[in-house]
Amino acid sequence: MRTITRVEGPCVESNGQRLLAFCSNDYLGLAQDSRLIAAWKQAADESGVGSGSAHLICGHRREHAELEEALAEWTGRERALLFSTGYMANLGVTQALLQRGELCVQDKLNHACLLDGAQLAGATLKRYPHADVDAAARQLHSDDEACALLATDGVFSMDGDIAPLPELAMLCARESATLMVDDAHGLGVLGDDGAGSVAEAGLSERDVPVLMATLGKALGCSGAFVAGPASLIDGLVQFARTYIYTTAMPPALAAATHCAVTLARTENWRREKLNALIQRFRQGAEQLGLPLMASRTAIQPLLLGDAQRALEASRALEAKGLLVVAIRPPTVPQGQARLRITLSAAHEEAHVDQLLEALASLRLAGAPV
Ligand code: PMP
C-alpha cells in the first residue's frame, strides 16, 4: 500500500517522489476546492467533528437533512437517504429489498458491493454477460416471482462504459422487475447539470426507482446516498441494517458535500474541461495505436491483457513520474489486466500530453496479449 504524503492538484507525493496521478476518482477536481474546505471548517466550528450516533438515535443533523434534500432535488427524486459509504449503501439496499431466495439479476461487471449485497441477502443471484440485455431478459423471465431486482452500474468502474439503461428500463417495466442503478461514476460527470447516467438517458424515478450514487468520486467528498420514492426511503430507514446500525457521517462532511453538489451542478466548465481532456486523450491514444476501450467517460482504461505486462507498464510510468495503476484479476476477468487511467478537470492539456508521451515510449500499441 502506498502512502501519499502530499496532494497538490492532480499531483501527489509518495516516498519523496512527486507523481502526476491518473488514478483518482475526483473527476471534477473538487476534492481540494477552497469553498468545500471552508464549508467543512465552518460546520466543524458549529457542530463539532463526530455526529455522535446513528441517524435514528440522535446523529441526524441539519447538515445531513439539507444534503439529502439537495441530492433528491438534483437527481429528480422524491427523497434521498445518506449512507456512510457506497459499499454500505449497496449492501443496505439489497439486504432491505430482497428476501431470501428472491431473484436478483446483475451485470457481470457490477461493482463487488452489489454482488456481495445480493449474496448477503441470500437472494438467488444471476449474473448476465456484460451489458447483454437479452441475457438479462432470459434470466428475469426464468423466474415467476414478480418482485425481482435488476441491478446495474450506470458507468462501469473498470471499463468506463455506460449501461444500456433505456433498454434495461423497458425490460424491467415489461417484467415487473425493479431497476436499481449504481451511478457512482456517472453522477457529476454525465447529464446536462451532472445529474448522472440515468438523467442523461432521459429516465425518471418511475423507470429507475432505486438510484444509488457515491459522494467520494466526482463530488470529491466521501459517503453515498440512495434516492427514490418516499416509500423506498421509508423502507430503507426501517430495514437497511447498514443505515440503522452505524454512526452517521460527520456533519461537516455533509456540509462540504452540499457545497460540492452546488458546484457540480452549476460549474459546467468542469464537465466541459473534463470532456475536452477525454477527447484529447482518446485522439492521442488512437494515433499511437494504444488499446483503448469503448468509453466516453472519465475512466479510460488501456487493455493490456497480461497481468505482468500491466504491472510493468505501471512501474515504467512511475519511473517517468506518472502514477497510473495496473488493475489485475480478480478485480477484472482473467486475461483483461489493464492500466486504469482516470482523467479529471484538475488536469491540464499539458498533463494529458505528458501521459501520452510516456505511453508512447512504452510501446504498448497492438492487441492485448
Ligand atoms: N459502487 C461503485 C460502482 C464503485 O466504484 C464503488 C467504489 N469504488 C462503490 C460502489 C463503493 O463506494 P465507496 O467507495 O463509497 O464505498
Coordinates of C-alpha atoms and ligand atoms in Angstrom, one line a residue:
M1 CA 0.0 0.0 0.0
R2 CA 1.3 3.4 -1.0
T3 CA 1.2 6.3 1.5
I4 CA 0.6 9.7 0.0
T5 CA 2.3 12.4 1.9
R6 CA 1.1 15.5 0.0
V7 CA -1.6 16.3 -2.6
E8 CA -1.4 19.3 -4.9
G9 CA -4.0 19.4 -7.7
P10 CA -3.5 16.2 -9.7
C11 CA -0.1 15.6 -8.3
V12 CA 0.8 13.5 -5.3
E13 CA 4.0 13.0 -3.3
S14 CA 4.9 9.5 -2.3
N15 CA 8.2 8.2 -0.9
G16 CA 9.7 11.6 -1.5
Q17 CA 8.8 11.4 -5.2
R18 CA 6.3 13.8 -6.9
L19 CA 4.0 12.0 -9.3
L20 CA 1.4 13.2 -11.7
A21 CA -1.6 11.0 -10.9
F22 CA -4.1 9.5 -13.3
C23 CA -5.9 7.2 -10.8
S24 CA -8.1 9.4 -8.6
N25 CA -11.9 9.4 -9.0
D26 CA -12.0 13.1 -8.2
Y27 CA -13.3 13.6 -11.7
L28 CA -14.4 17.2 -11.3
G29 CA -11.4 18.3 -9.3
L30 CA -13.5 19.3 -6.3
A31 CA -11.7 17.4 -3.5
Q32 CA -9.4 20.4 -2.8
D33 CA -11.7 23.2 -3.7
S34 CA -11.3 26.1 -1.1
R35 CA -15.1 26.5 -0.9
L36 CA -15.6 22.9 0.2
I37 CA -12.8 23.3 2.7
A38 CA -14.4 26.5 4.1
A39 CA -17.8 24.8 4.3
W40 CA -16.2 21.9 6.2
K41 CA -14.4 24.2 8.6
Q42 CA -17.4 26.3 9.3
A43 CA -19.6 23.3 10.0
A44 CA -16.9 21.8 12.2
D45 CA -16.8 25.0 14.2
E46 CA -20.6 25.0 14.6
S47 CA -21.3 21.3 15.0
G48 CA -18.0 19.6 16.1
V49 CA -16.4 16.6 14.4
G50 CA -18.3 13.4 15.0
S51 CA -22.1 13.1 14.7
G52 CA -22.2 11.2 17.9
S53 CA -24.5 8.4 17.0
A54 CA -26.6 6.7 14.3
H55 CA -29.2 8.7 12.4
L56 CA -32.1 7.1 14.2
I57 CA -30.7 7.8 17.7
C58 CA -29.5 11.5 17.7
G59 CA -27.0 11.6 14.9
H60 CA -29.2 13.1 12.1
R61 CA -28.2 16.7 12.0
R62 CA -29.4 19.7 10.0
E63 CA -26.4 19.3 7.6
H64 CA -27.5 15.8 6.7
A65 CA -31.1 16.8 6.2
E66 CA -30.1 19.7 3.9
L67 CA -27.7 17.5 1.9
E68 CA -30.4 14.8 1.4
E69 CA -32.8 17.5 0.1
A70 CA -30.2 18.8 -2.3
L71 CA -29.4 15.3 -3.6
A72 CA -33.1 14.5 -4.1
E73 CA -33.7 17.7 -6.0
W74 CA -30.6 17.3 -8.2
T75 CA -31.5 13.7 -9.2
G76 CA -35.2 14.5 -9.6
R77 CA -36.2 12.0 -6.9
E78 CA -38.8 12.4 -4.2
R79 CA -36.3 11.7 -1.4
A80 CA -32.7 10.7 -0.7
L81 CA -31.0 8.9 2.2
L82 CA -27.4 9.2 3.2
F83 CA -25.1 6.2 3.9
S84 CA -21.6 6.4 5.2
T85 CA -20.1 4.7 2.2
G86 CA -21.2 3.4 -1.2
Y87 CA -20.3 -0.2 -0.1
M88 CA -22.7 0.1 2.8
A89 CA -25.4 1.7 0.7
N90 CA -25.4 -1.2 -1.8
L91 CA -25.3 -3.8 1.0
G92 CA -28.2 -2.0 2.8
V93 CA -30.4 -1.6 -0.3
T94 CA -30.1 -5.2 -1.5
Q95 CA -30.5 -6.7 2.0
A96 CA -33.6 -4.5 2.7
L97 CA -35.2 -5.1 -0.7
L98 CA -34.5 -8.8 -1.2
Q99 CA -35.9 -11.7 0.8
R100 CA -34.0 -14.9 0.9
G101 CA -34.4 -16.8 -2.4
E102 CA -35.8 -13.8 -4.4
L103 CA -34.3 -13.2 -7.7
C104 CA -31.5 -10.6 -8.2
V105 CA -30.3 -10.2 -11.8
Q106 CA -27.0 -8.3 -12.2
D107 CA -24.5 -7.3 -14.9
K108 CA -21.4 -9.5 -14.5
L109 CA -19.2 -6.4 -14.2
N110 CA -21.1 -4.7 -11.4
H111 CA -19.1 -3.4 -8.5
A112 CA -18.2 -6.0 -5.9
C113 CA -20.5 -4.5 -3.2
L114 CA -23.7 -5.0 -5.4
L115 CA -22.8 -8.7 -5.8
D116 CA -21.9 -9.0 -2.1
G117 CA -25.2 -7.4 -1.1
A118 CA -27.3 -9.9 -3.1
Q119 CA -25.3 -12.7 -1.6
L120 CA -25.6 -11.4 1.9
A121 CA -29.4 -11.1 1.4
G122 CA -29.5 -14.8 0.5
A123 CA -31.1 -13.9 -2.9
T124 CA -30.9 -16.0 -5.9
L125 CA -28.2 -14.2 -7.8
K126 CA -28.0 -14.4 -11.6
R127 CA -25.3 -12.6 -13.5
Y128 CA -25.7 -11.8 -17.1
P129 CA -22.8 -11.2 -19.6
H130 CA -21.7 -7.6 -19.6
A131 CA -24.4 -5.2 -21.0
D132 CA -26.3 -8.2 -22.6
V133 CA -30.0 -7.1 -22.3
D134 CA -31.3 -10.3 -24.0
A135 CA -29.5 -12.5 -21.5
A136 CA -30.8 -10.3 -18.7
A137 CA -34.3 -10.8 -20.1
R138 CA -33.9 -14.6 -20.2
Q139 CA -32.7 -14.5 -16.5
L140 CA -35.7 -12.4 -15.4
H141 CA -38.1 -14.4 -17.4
S142 CA -37.0 -17.7 -15.9
D143 CA -38.5 -16.6 -12.6
D144 CA -42.2 -16.4 -12.0
E145 CA -41.9 -14.1 -9.0
A146 CA -42.9 -10.5 -9.7
C147 CA -40.5 -8.8 -7.3
A148 CA -37.1 -9.4 -8.9
L149 CA -34.4 -6.7 -8.6
L150 CA -32.2 -5.9 -11.6
A151 CA -29.1 -4.0 -10.6
T152 CA -26.5 -2.4 -12.8
D153 CA -23.7 0.0 -12.5
G154 CA -24.5 3.2 -14.5
V155 CA -20.9 3.6 -15.6
F156 CA -18.7 0.5 -15.1
S157 CA -15.9 1.2 -12.8
M158 CA -13.1 -0.7 -14.6
D159 CA -14.3 -0.3 -18.2
G160 CA -15.8 3.2 -18.2
D161 CA -18.6 2.3 -20.5
I162 CA -22.3 3.1 -19.8
A163 CA -25.0 0.5 -19.1
P164 CA -27.8 0.2 -21.7
L165 CA -30.2 1.9 -19.4
P166 CA -33.2 2.7 -21.7
E167 CA -33.3 -1.0 -22.8
L168 CA -32.9 -2.2 -19.2
A169 CA -35.7 0.1 -18.1
M170 CA -38.0 -1.2 -20.8
L171 CA -37.2 -4.8 -19.8
C172 CA -37.9 -4.1 -16.2
A173 CA -41.2 -2.4 -17.0
R174 CA -42.2 -5.4 -19.1
E175 CA -41.2 -8.0 -16.5
S176 CA -42.5 -6.0 -13.5
A177 CA -38.9 -6.0 -12.0
T178 CA -37.4 -3.2 -10.1
L179 CA -34.4 -1.4 -11.7
M180 CA -31.5 -0.3 -9.5
V181 CA -28.7 1.8 -10.9
D182 CA -25.4 2.4 -9.0
D183 CA -24.2 5.7 -10.6
A184 CA -21.0 6.1 -8.6
H185 CA -19.0 7.0 -11.7
G186 CA -21.8 8.8 -13.6
L187 CA -23.0 11.4 -11.0
G188 CA -21.4 14.8 -11.6
V189 CA -19.9 13.6 -14.9
L190 CA -22.9 12.8 -17.2
G191 CA -26.0 14.7 -17.9
D192 CA -26.6 18.4 -18.5
D193 CA -26.2 19.5 -14.9
G194 CA -24.2 16.4 -13.9
A195 CA -27.3 14.5 -12.6
G196 CA -25.8 11.3 -13.9
S197 CA -26.2 8.5 -16.4
V198 CA -29.9 8.0 -15.6
A199 CA -30.8 11.6 -16.2
E200 CA -28.6 11.6 -19.4
A201 CA -30.6 8.6 -20.7
G202 CA -33.9 10.6 -20.1
L203 CA -35.1 8.2 -17.5
S204 CA -37.2 9.2 -14.4
E205 CA -37.9 7.8 -11.0
R206 CA -40.6 5.7 -12.5
D207 CA -38.1 3.9 -14.8
V208 CA -35.3 3.7 -12.2
P209 CA -37.0 3.6 -8.7
V210 CA -33.7 2.8 -6.9
L211 CA -30.8 5.2 -7.7
M212 CA -27.6 5.0 -5.7
A213 CA -24.5 7.1 -6.1
T214 CA -21.4 7.8 -4.1
L215 CA -20.1 11.1 -2.8
G216 CA -16.4 10.2 -2.9
K217 CA -15.8 10.5 -6.6
A218 CA -16.9 13.4 -8.8
L219 CA -18.1 15.3 -5.7
G220 CA -14.7 15.0 -4.1
C221 CA -16.0 14.0 -0.6
S222 CA -17.0 10.7 0.9
G223 CA -20.2 8.7 1.6
A224 CA -23.1 7.8 -0.6
F225 CA -26.9 8.1 -1.0
V226 CA -29.9 6.2 -2.3
A227 CA -32.6 8.3 -3.9
G228 CA -36.2 7.3 -4.9
P229 CA -39.8 7.4 -3.9
A230 CA -40.6 8.2 -0.3
S231 CA -41.9 4.6 0.2
L232 CA -38.4 3.2 -0.7
I233 CA -36.6 5.6 1.6
D234 CA -39.0 4.9 4.5
G235 CA -38.4 1.2 3.9
L236 CA -34.6 1.6 4.0
V237 CA -34.9 3.6 7.2
Q238 CA -36.8 0.7 8.7
F239 CA -34.8 -2.2 7.2
A240 CA -31.4 -1.3 5.8
R241 CA -29.1 -2.6 8.5
T242 CA -26.1 -0.6 7.2
Y243 CA -28.1 2.6 7.7
I244 CA -29.6 1.7 11.1
Y245 CA -26.6 0.3 12.9
T246 CA -23.8 2.7 12.1
T247 CA -22.7 6.2 13.1
A248 CA -24.0 9.0 10.8
M249 CA -21.2 10.7 8.7
P250 CA -19.6 13.8 10.3
P251 CA -22.0 16.8 9.8
A252 CA -19.0 18.8 8.5
L253 CA -18.6 16.2 5.7
A254 CA -22.3 16.6 4.9
A255 CA -21.9 20.4 4.7
A256 CA -18.8 20.2 2.5
T257 CA -20.7 17.7 0.2
H258 CA -23.6 20.0 0.0
C259 CA -21.3 22.7 -1.3
A260 CA -19.8 20.2 -3.8
V261 CA -23.3 19.4 -5.1
T262 CA -24.0 23.1 -5.7
L263 CA -20.6 23.5 -7.6
A264 CA -21.0 20.2 -9.5
R265 CA -24.5 21.4 -10.7
T266 CA -23.6 24.9 -11.6
E267 CA -19.9 24.9 -12.7
N268 CA -20.5 23.4 -16.1
W269 CA -16.9 24.3 -17.1
R270 CA -15.7 21.4 -15.1
R271 CA -17.6 18.9 -17.2
E272 CA -16.7 20.7 -20.4
K273 CA -13.0 20.7 -19.4
L274 CA -13.1 17.1 -18.5
N275 CA -14.8 16.1 -21.7
A276 CA -12.2 18.1 -23.7
L277 CA -9.4 16.3 -21.9
I278 CA -11.1 12.9 -22.5
Q279 CA -11.3 13.7 -26.3
R280 CA -7.7 14.9 -26.3
F281 CA -6.5 11.7 -24.6
R282 CA -8.6 9.4 -26.9
Q283 CA -7.4 11.1 -30.1
G284 CA -3.7 11.0 -29.0
A285 CA -4.1 7.3 -27.9
E286 CA -5.7 6.4 -31.1
Q287 CA -2.9 8.0 -33.1
L288 CA -0.5 6.0 -31.1
G289 CA -2.4 2.8 -31.7
L290 CA -3.0 2.2 -27.9
P291 CA -5.5 -0.4 -26.9
L292 CA -8.3 2.0 -25.8
M293 CA -11.6 0.6 -24.6
A294 CA -15.0 1.9 -25.7
S295 CA -15.5 4.6 -23.1
R296 CA -16.6 8.3 -23.3
T297 CA -16.4 8.8 -19.5
A298 CA -13.5 9.9 -17.2
I299 CA -12.4 6.2 -17.0
Q300 CA -10.2 5.5 -19.9
P301 CA -8.5 2.1 -19.5
L302 CA -5.9 0.6 -21.7
L303 CA -6.4 -3.1 -22.1
L304 CA -3.1 -4.9 -21.9
G305 CA -4.3 -8.4 -21.3
D306 CA -1.4 -9.9 -19.4
A307 CA -1.2 -9.0 -15.7
Q308 CA 2.6 -8.9 -15.7
R309 CA 2.6 -6.6 -18.7
A310 CA 0.2 -4.2 -17.0
L311 CA 2.3 -4.2 -13.8
E312 CA 5.5 -3.5 -15.8
A313 CA 3.8 -0.7 -17.7
S314 CA 2.6 0.9 -14.4
R315 CA 6.2 0.7 -13.0
A316 CA 7.7 2.2 -16.1
L317 CA 5.2 5.1 -15.9
E318 CA 6.1 5.6 -12.3
A319 CA 9.8 5.9 -13.2
K320 CA 8.7 8.7 -15.5
G321 CA 6.9 10.5 -12.7
L322 CA 3.3 9.3 -13.5
L323 CA 1.0 7.4 -11.2
V324 CA -1.2 5.0 -13.2
V325 CA -2.4 1.8 -11.5
A326 CA -2.5 -1.6 -13.0
I327 CA -5.8 -3.5 -12.4
R328 CA -5.4 -7.2 -12.5
P329 CA -7.6 -10.3 -11.9
P330 CA -9.7 -10.9 -9.8
T331 CA -10.8 -7.3 -10.0
V332 CA -11.1 -7.7 -13.8
P333 CA -11.6 -11.0 -15.7
Q334 CA -8.6 -13.3 -16.4
G335 CA -6.6 -12.0 -19.5
Q336 CA -8.0 -8.5 -19.2
A337 CA -5.4 -6.7 -17.0
R338 CA -5.3 -3.1 -17.8
L339 CA -4.0 0.4 -16.9
R340 CA -7.0 2.2 -15.4
I341 CA -6.4 5.8 -16.4
T342 CA -8.8 8.3 -15.0
L343 CA -9.0 11.9 -16.1
S344 CA -10.1 14.9 -14.1
A345 CA -11.0 18.6 -14.5
A346 CA -8.0 19.1 -12.2
H347 CA -5.7 18.0 -15.1
E348 CA -4.5 20.4 -17.8
E349 CA -3.9 19.6 -21.5
A350 CA -0.1 19.5 -20.8
H351 CA -0.7 16.7 -18.3
V352 CA -2.6 14.6 -20.9
D353 CA 0.2 15.3 -23.4
Q354 CA 2.8 14.2 -20.8
L355 CA 0.9 11.0 -20.2
L356 CA 0.6 10.3 -24.0
E357 CA 4.3 10.9 -24.4
A358 CA 5.2 8.5 -21.7
L359 CA 2.8 5.9 -23.0
A360 CA 4.2 6.3 -26.5
S361 CA 7.7 5.4 -25.2
L362 CA 6.4 2.1 -23.6
R363 CA 5.5 0.5 -27.0
L364 CA 2.0 -0.7 -25.8
A365 CA 0.4 -0.5 -29.3
G366 CA -1.2 -3.6 -30.6
A367 CA -3.7 -6.2 -29.4
P368 CA -3.7 -7.3 -25.8
V369 CA -1.6 -10.3 -25.0
Ligands
PMP1 N1 -20.1 1.3 -6.5 C1 -19.2 1.5 -7.4 C2 -19.6 1.4 -8.9 C3 -17.9 1.9 -7.0 O1 -16.9 2.0 -8.0 C4 -17.6 2.0 -5.7 C5 -16.2 2.4 -5.1 N2 -15.2 2.3 -5.9 C6 -18.6 1.7 -4.7 C7 -19.8 1.4 -5.2 C8 -18.3 1.8 -3.3 O2 -18.3 3.2 -2.9 P1 -17.5 3.6 -1.6 O3 -16.1 3.8 -2.0 O4 -18.1 4.9 -1.2 O5 -17.7 2.6 -0.5

